[in-house]
Coordinates of C-alpha atoms in Angstrom, one line a residue:
R1 CA 38.8 12.7 -16.1
G2 CA 37.1 15.3 -18.4
V3 CA 34.5 12.7 -19.4
D4 CA 33.7 11.9 -15.7
T5 CA 33.3 15.6 -15.0
E6 CA 30.9 16.1 -18.0
T7 CA 28.9 13.0 -16.9
A8 CA 28.6 14.3 -13.4
L9 CA 27.5 17.8 -14.6
R10 CA 24.9 16.2 -16.9
T11 CA 23.6 14.1 -14.1
R12 CA 23.2 17.0 -11.8
T13 CA 21.6 19.2 -14.5
V14 CA 19.1 16.5 -15.5
G15 CA 18.3 15.8 -11.8
R16 CA 17.6 19.5 -11.1
L17 CA 15.4 19.9 -14.2
R18 CA 13.6 16.7 -13.3
D19 CA 12.9 17.9 -9.7
H20 CA 11.9 21.4 -11.1
Y21 CA 9.2 19.9 -13.3
M22 CA 8.0 17.4 -10.6
R23 CA 7.5 20.3 -8.2
Q24 CA 5.5 22.1 -10.9
G25 CA 3.2 19.0 -11.3
K26 CA 4.6 18.1 -14.7
P27 CA 5.8 14.5 -14.5
L28 CA 5.8 13.9 -18.3
L29 CA 8.3 16.8 -18.8
A30 CA 10.4 15.5 -15.9
A31 CA 10.6 12.0 -17.5
C32 CA 11.5 13.5 -20.8
C33 CA 14.6 15.1 -19.2
H34 CA 15.9 11.6 -18.6
L35 CA 14.8 10.2 -21.9
A36 CA 16.6 13.0 -23.7
V37 CA 20.0 11.7 -22.4
G38 CA 19.1 8.0 -22.7
E39 CA 18.4 7.4 -19.0
E40 CA 15.5 5.1 -19.5
T41 CA 15.5 3.5 -16.0
Q42 CA 15.3 7.0 -14.4
A43 CA 12.6 8.0 -16.8
L44 CA 10.5 4.9 -15.9
A45 CA 10.9 5.7 -12.2
T46 CA 9.7 9.3 -12.8
L47 CA 6.7 8.1 -14.7
L48 CA 5.8 5.8 -11.8
Q49 CA 6.2 8.6 -9.4
G50 CA 3.9 10.7 -11.6
H51 CA 1.3 7.9 -11.6
E52 CA 1.6 7.7 -15.4
I53 CA 1.1 3.9 -15.4
E54 CA -0.1 3.6 -19.0
L55 CA 2.9 5.6 -20.4
A56 CA 5.3 3.6 -18.1
T57 CA 3.8 0.4 -19.5
M58 CA 4.2 1.6 -23.1
L59 CA 7.9 2.5 -22.4
C60 CA 8.4 -1.1 -21.0
N61 CA 6.8 -2.6 -24.1
L62 CA 8.9 -0.5 -26.4
R63 CA 12.2 -0.9 -24.6
G64 CA 12.2 -4.3 -23.0
G65 CA 14.5 -5.1 -20.1
I66 CA 14.4 -1.8 -18.3
E67 CA 15.1 -2.0 -14.6
G68 CA 11.8 -1.6 -12.8
S69 CA 9.6 -3.0 -15.6
E70 CA 8.2 -5.7 -13.3
E71 CA 6.9 -3.1 -10.8
V72 CA 5.2 -1.3 -13.8
Y73 CA 3.5 -4.5 -15.0
K74 CA 2.2 -5.3 -11.5
L75 CA 0.7 -1.8 -11.0
A76 CA -0.8 -2.0 -14.5
A77 CA -2.4 -5.3 -13.6
M78 CA -3.9 -3.8 -10.5
K79 CA -5.4 -1.0 -12.6
L80 CA -6.7 -3.4 -15.2
E81 CA -8.3 -5.6 -12.5
G82 CA -10.2 -2.6 -11.3
L83 CA -11.5 -2.1 -14.8
R84 CA -12.4 -5.9 -14.9
N85 CA -10.1 -6.4 -17.9
Y86 CA -8.8 -9.6 -16.4
Q87 CA -7.2 -11.0 -19.6
A88 CA -5.0 -7.9 -20.0
A89 CA -4.1 -8.0 -16.3
Q90 CA -3.1 -11.6 -16.6
E91 CA -0.9 -10.8 -19.6
C92 CA 0.9 -8.0 -17.6
L93 CA 1.6 -10.4 -14.7
R94 CA 2.8 -13.1 -17.0
R95 CA 5.5 -10.8 -18.2
C96 CA 7.0 -10.8 -14.7
K97 CA 9.3 -13.5 -13.4
S98 CA 9.0 -13.0 -9.6
A99 CA 7.1 -15.2 -7.2
E100 CA 5.3 -12.1 -6.0
A101 CA 3.8 -11.6 -9.4
G102 CA 2.7 -15.2 -9.4
E103 CA 1.0 -14.6 -6.1
Q104 CA -0.7 -11.5 -7.4
L105 CA -2.1 -13.5 -10.3
E106 CA -3.5 -16.1 -8.0
Q107 CA -4.9 -13.5 -5.6
M108 CA -6.7 -11.8 -8.5
A109 CA -8.3 -15.2 -9.4
A110 CA -9.4 -15.7 -5.8
R111 CA -11.1 -12.3 -5.6
R112 CA -12.6 -12.7 -9.1
A113 CA -14.2 -16.1 -8.2
I114 CA -15.2 -15.4 -4.6
R115 CA -19.0 -15.7 -5.3
D116 CA -18.8 -18.2 -8.2
S117 CA -19.9 -21.8 -8.2
E118 CA -17.3 -24.5 -8.1
E119 CA -17.6 -25.1 -11.8
A120 CA -17.3 -21.4 -12.6
T121 CA -14.4 -21.1 -10.2
D122 CA -12.5 -23.9 -11.9
V123 CA -12.8 -22.1 -15.2
V124 CA -11.4 -18.9 -13.7
Y125 CA -8.6 -20.8 -11.9
L126 CA -7.7 -22.6 -15.1
S127 CA -7.1 -19.3 -16.9
S128 CA -4.7 -18.2 -14.1
G129 CA -2.8 -21.5 -13.8
V130 CA -4.4 -22.4 -10.4
P131 CA -5.3 -26.0 -9.7
P132 CA -9.0 -27.0 -9.5
M133 CA -11.0 -26.8 -6.3
A134 CA -10.9 -30.5 -5.6
E135 CA -7.1 -30.6 -5.7
L136 CA -6.9 -27.5 -3.5
R137 CA -9.2 -29.0 -0.9
A138 CA -7.0 -32.1 -0.7
K139 CA -3.9 -29.9 -0.4
A140 CA -5.5 -27.9 2.4
A141 CA -6.3 -31.1 4.4
E142 CA -2.7 -32.2 3.9
L143 CA -1.3 -28.8 5.2
K144 CA -3.8 -28.4 8.1
G145 CA -2.0 -28.0 11.4
A146 CA 1.3 -26.9 9.8
A147 CA 3.7 -25.1 12.1
G148 CA 5.9 -22.0 11.2
A149 CA 5.0 -18.9 9.2
A150 CA 6.2 -20.3 5.9
K151 CA 4.1 -23.4 6.2
T152 CA 1.2 -21.5 7.5
L153 CA 1.5 -19.1 4.5
A154 CA 1.2 -22.2 2.2
L155 CA -1.9 -23.3 4.1
V156 CA -3.5 -19.9 4.0
R157 CA -2.9 -19.6 0.3
V158 CA -4.5 -23.0 -0.4
A159 CA -7.4 -22.5 2.0
V160 CA -8.3 -19.1 0.5
L161 CA -8.2 -20.5 -3.1
A162 CA -10.3 -23.5 -1.9
K163 CA -12.8 -21.1 -0.3
Q164 CA -12.2 -22.6 3.2
Y165 CA -12.2 -19.2 4.7
E166 CA -12.6 -20.0 8.4
L167 CA -9.5 -22.3 8.2
A168 CA -7.5 -19.5 6.4
L169 CA -8.5 -16.9 9.0
D170 CA -7.8 -19.0 12.0
A171 CA -4.4 -20.1 10.8
G172 CA -3.5 -16.7 9.4
F173 CA -4.4 -14.7 12.5
S174 CA -2.4 -17.1 14.8
A175 CA 0.7 -16.9 12.5
M176 CA 0.6 -13.1 12.2
K177 CA 0.2 -12.5 15.9
E178 CA 3.1 -14.9 16.6
A179 CA 5.3 -13.2 14.0
V180 CA 4.6 -9.7 15.1
E181 CA 5.1 -10.5 18.8
A182 CA 8.4 -12.1 18.1
N183 CA 9.4 -9.6 15.4
Q184 CA 10.4 -12.5 13.2
E185 CA 9.2 -13.7 9.8
V186 CA 7.2 -10.5 9.4
A187 CA 7.6 -10.7 5.6
E188 CA 5.7 -14.0 5.6
A189 CA 3.1 -12.4 7.9
R190 CA 2.7 -9.6 5.5
R191 CA 2.0 -12.1 2.7
I192 CA -0.5 -13.9 4.8
A193 CA -2.4 -10.6 5.3
K194 CA -2.5 -10.1 1.6
W195 CA -4.0 -13.5 1.1
L196 CA -6.6 -13.0 3.8
C197 CA -7.6 -9.7 2.2
C198 CA -8.9 -11.7 -0.8
I199 CA -11.8 -12.8 1.4
S200 CA -14.8 -10.5 1.4
L201 CA -14.9 -8.5 4.6
L202 CA -18.5 -7.8 4.2
D203 CA -19.3 -11.4 5.0
M204 CA -17.1 -11.6 8.1
P205 CA -18.2 -11.3 11.7
E206 CA -17.3 -7.9 13.2
P207 CA -14.3 -9.1 15.4
Q208 CA -12.7 -10.9 12.5
R209 CA -13.2 -7.9 10.2
L210 CA -11.7 -5.4 12.7
L211 CA -8.7 -7.7 13.3
L212 CA -7.9 -8.2 9.7
M213 CA -8.2 -4.5 9.0
S214 CA -5.9 -3.8 12.0
Y215 CA -3.2 -6.1 10.6
E216 CA -3.5 -5.0 7.0
S217 CA -3.4 -1.2 7.9
Y218 CA -0.5 -1.8 10.4
F219 CA 1.6 -3.7 7.8
A220 CA 0.5 -1.1 5.2
S221 CA 1.8 1.8 7.4
H222 CA 5.2 0.1 7.5
D223 CA 5.1 -0.4 3.7
A224 CA 4.4 3.3 3.4
M225 CA 7.4 4.2 5.6
A226 CA 9.6 1.9 3.6
W227 CA 8.5 3.4 0.3
D228 CA 8.6 7.0 1.7
F229 CA 4.9 7.7 1.1
A230 CA 4.9 10.3 3.8
S231 CA 1.4 11.7 3.3
V232 CA -0.3 8.4 4.0
V233 CA 1.9 7.2 6.9
S234 CA -0.1 8.9 9.6
P235 CA -3.5 8.1 8.1
L236 CA -2.6 4.4 7.9
F237 CA -1.4 4.4 11.5
N238 CA -4.6 6.3 12.5
F239 CA -6.7 3.6 10.7
A240 CA -4.8 0.8 12.4
R241 CA -5.1 2.4 15.9
D242 CA -8.8 3.0 15.4
R243 CA -9.5 -0.6 14.4
A244 CA -7.2 -2.1 17.0
G245 CA -8.7 0.1 19.7
R246 CA -12.1 -1.5 19.1
L247 CA -10.7 -5.0 19.9
S248 CA -10.0 -6.6 23.3
A249 CA -6.7 -5.7 24.8
S250 CA -4.9 -8.9 23.9
A251 CA -6.4 -9.4 20.4
F252 CA -3.8 -7.2 18.5
P253 CA -0.1 -7.7 19.4
V254 CA 0.9 -4.0 19.0
S255 CA -0.3 -1.4 21.5
I256 CA -1.7 2.0 20.6
A257 CA 1.3 3.6 22.3
Q258 CA 3.8 1.5 20.3
M259 CA 2.1 2.6 17.0
I260 CA 2.2 6.2 18.0
V261 CA 6.0 5.9 18.7
Q262 CA 6.6 4.1 15.4
E263 CA 4.8 6.8 13.5
A264 CA 6.7 9.6 15.3
Q265 CA 10.1 8.0 14.8
Y266 CA 9.5 8.0 11.0
H267 CA 8.4 11.6 10.9
A268 CA 11.3 12.7 13.2
K269 CA 13.8 11.4 10.7
H270 CA 12.5 13.7 8.0
G271 CA 11.9 17.0 9.7
P272 CA 9.7 18.5 12.4
L273 CA 7.0 16.4 13.8
P274 CA 3.5 17.2 12.5
Q275 CA 1.4 18.9 15.2
K276 CA -1.1 16.0 15.5
T277 CA 1.8 13.5 15.8
M278 CA 3.4 15.6 18.5
E279 CA 0.2 15.7 20.5
L280 CA -0.1 11.9 20.3
V281 CA 3.5 11.5 21.6
Q282 CA 2.7 13.9 24.4
S283 CA -0.3 11.8 25.3
V284 CA 1.9 8.8 25.7
I285 CA 4.4 10.7 27.9
G286 CA 1.5 12.1 30.0
G287 CA -0.1 8.8 30.5
V288 CA -3.3 9.6 28.6
V289 CA -2.4 6.6 26.4
P290 CA -1.3 3.7 28.6
A291 CA 2.2 2.6 27.9
P292 CA 5.0 0.7 29.6
D293 CA 8.1 2.6 30.8
N294 CA 10.3 1.6 27.8
V295 CA 7.7 3.0 25.3
K296 CA 7.5 6.2 27.3
Q297 CA 11.3 6.5 27.2
D298 CA 11.2 6.1 23.4
A299 CA 8.5 8.9 23.3
H300 CA 10.7 11.2 25.4
S301 CA 13.7 10.5 23.2
I302 CA 11.7 11.5 20.1
L303 CA 10.8 14.9 21.6
S304 CA 14.2 15.6 23.1
K305 CA 16.7 14.2 20.5
G306 CA 14.7 13.3 17.4
L307 CA 14.3 16.8 16.1
E308 CA 18.0 17.7 16.7
S309 CA 19.1 14.9 14.3
A310 CA 16.4 15.2 11.8
E311 CA 17.5 15.1 8.2
V312 CA 15.2 17.3 6.2
R313 CA 14.9 16.0 2.7
S314 CA 14.8 18.5 -0.1
R315 CA 13.9 16.0 -2.9
V316 CA 10.3 15.5 -3.9
R317 CA 8.9 12.3 -2.4
G318 CA 5.9 10.1 -2.9
V319 CA 3.5 9.8 -5.8
L320 CA 3.1 13.2 -7.5
P321 CA 0.6 13.1 -10.4
Y322 CA 0.0 15.7 -13.1
G323 CA -1.2 19.0 -11.5
W324 CA -0.6 17.9 -7.9
V325 CA 0.2 21.4 -6.9
I326 CA -3.2 22.9 -8.0
P327 CA -6.1 22.8 -5.5
S328 CA -9.0 20.6 -6.6
A329 CA -11.7 22.9 -7.9
A330 CA -14.4 20.1 -7.8
C331 CA -13.8 19.5 -4.1
R332 CA -13.7 23.2 -3.3
R333 CA -17.1 23.6 -5.0
A334 CA -18.5 20.6 -3.1
G335 CA -17.0 21.8 0.2
V336 CA -15.1 18.5 0.6
R337 CA -11.8 18.1 2.2
S338 CA -9.5 15.0 2.2
F339 CA -11.2 12.1 4.0
I340 CA -7.9 10.9 5.5
T341 CA -6.1 14.2 6.3
G342 CA -8.9 16.8 6.7
Q343 CA -6.8 19.2 4.5
Q344 CA -7.7 20.8 1.2
I345 CA -7.2 18.4 -1.7
Q346 CA -4.3 19.2 -4.0
G347 CA -4.3 18.0 -7.6
P348 CA -6.8 15.6 -9.1
E349 CA -9.3 14.2 -6.7
F350 CA -10.4 10.6 -6.1
W351 CA -13.9 10.0 -4.9
L352 CA -14.5 7.2 -2.5
N353 CA -17.4 4.8 -2.9
Q354 CA -19.8 4.7 0.0
L355 CA -21.9 1.7 0.9
T356 CA -24.5 3.9 2.7
P357 CA -26.5 5.8 0.0
D358 CA -27.1 8.9 2.2
A359 CA -23.4 9.1 3.4
P360 CA -21.8 12.4 2.7
A361 CA -19.4 12.6 -0.3
A362 CA -15.9 11.6 0.5
A363 CA -12.7 12.1 -1.5
I364 CA -8.9 12.0 -1.2
S365 CA -6.3 13.3 -3.6
L366 CA -5.3 11.1 -6.5
A367 CA -1.7 11.1 -5.1
D368 CA -2.9 9.7 -1.7
A369 CA -5.2 7.2 -3.4
A370 CA -2.3 5.9 -5.5
Q371 CA -0.1 5.6 -2.4
W372 CA -2.8 4.1 -0.2
T373 CA -3.7 1.3 -2.7
R374 CA -0.1 0.4 -3.2
C375 CA 0.1 -0.3 0.6
C376 CA -3.4 -1.2 1.8
S377 CA -6.1 -3.3 0.3
F378 CA -9.1 -1.7 2.0
S379 CA -10.8 1.7 1.4
P380 CA -10.0 4.4 4.1
T381 CA -13.8 4.6 4.7
G382 CA -13.4 1.5 6.9
D383 CA -16.5 -0.3 5.6
G384 CA -14.5 -3.3 4.3
Q385 CA -14.6 -2.4 0.6
I386 CA -11.5 -3.1 -1.6
L387 CA -10.2 0.2 -2.8
L388 CA -9.6 0.0 -6.6
F389 CA -6.3 1.1 -7.9
P390 CA -6.8 4.6 -9.5

């Protein structure tokens, strides 16, 4: 009994010290609190929350078998891909045993070879364990016309790798719409969206580009809610509503009002609704945003009951890199606020690449950039660029 009491006391003390350092913007010291008592799994999770990917990778290499190692290697591969160090990225992914990591390896190959000739593509694919183009085309012909989200996922994967992009888009859009409307097989639909995001949006017609960005940002907003990345939930929903709003009424299976309610339900569980979210909910109730009666009732329920049962969380949430509590001096000098929130940028800044040379400078916080890229493939600028993992 005495040992149990001491263990519980130690756990509480370490947890409080860890939160203290995280709130001060010192994730390394927070991780050291766990390492000092041999809590390697918690230390690894803290390094990930602090966006210390390199140090987290080193800890995994030194102490193999730590729970959460696979997530570290997948994030390290994303960062290395952005640096075009493909060999090191492949080595990271080969340390993982999950099918998801295998898909990430293939998707990296698809993005890397998108503008290569068939011969050059086969060389890239060989290094990633992907079959040659001729075999992929034959497999795509075999799978064409497949029914069901799982079989359609297999078709989309093969079609993207075989560079039969129209086939992949047609099959993928149909499967995603069916899955979202039925609220079934959404996990497969999410994977389909990831495969379609390997295709260059800059070469797509405008309707296809808008539709793919609508699906990707909508799925990404749900990923952000699941991972508790609170600061990017509303920006991702805003992105999805903006892109879906430019499409015809029946093109996207989720209405603007439904997305507003989903966003508000998430925020209502964690505390008072943000002012902008409350205004959006009121626009649904007031009929400014068209909505059926059941969606209006959900909106009423959020305002009348949601706040009463809100569970305000005191623990630190989301990605919190070193110095996240200090305002960005560079952005203050440049007069730049966050591109996705409009607020002053806290902590290190992340500058967004712009396709238009004369476009004004745009930046978001490193914390938001890390969270956004873990959920969504595209840059928040909305021009179709892939946002590199920071």
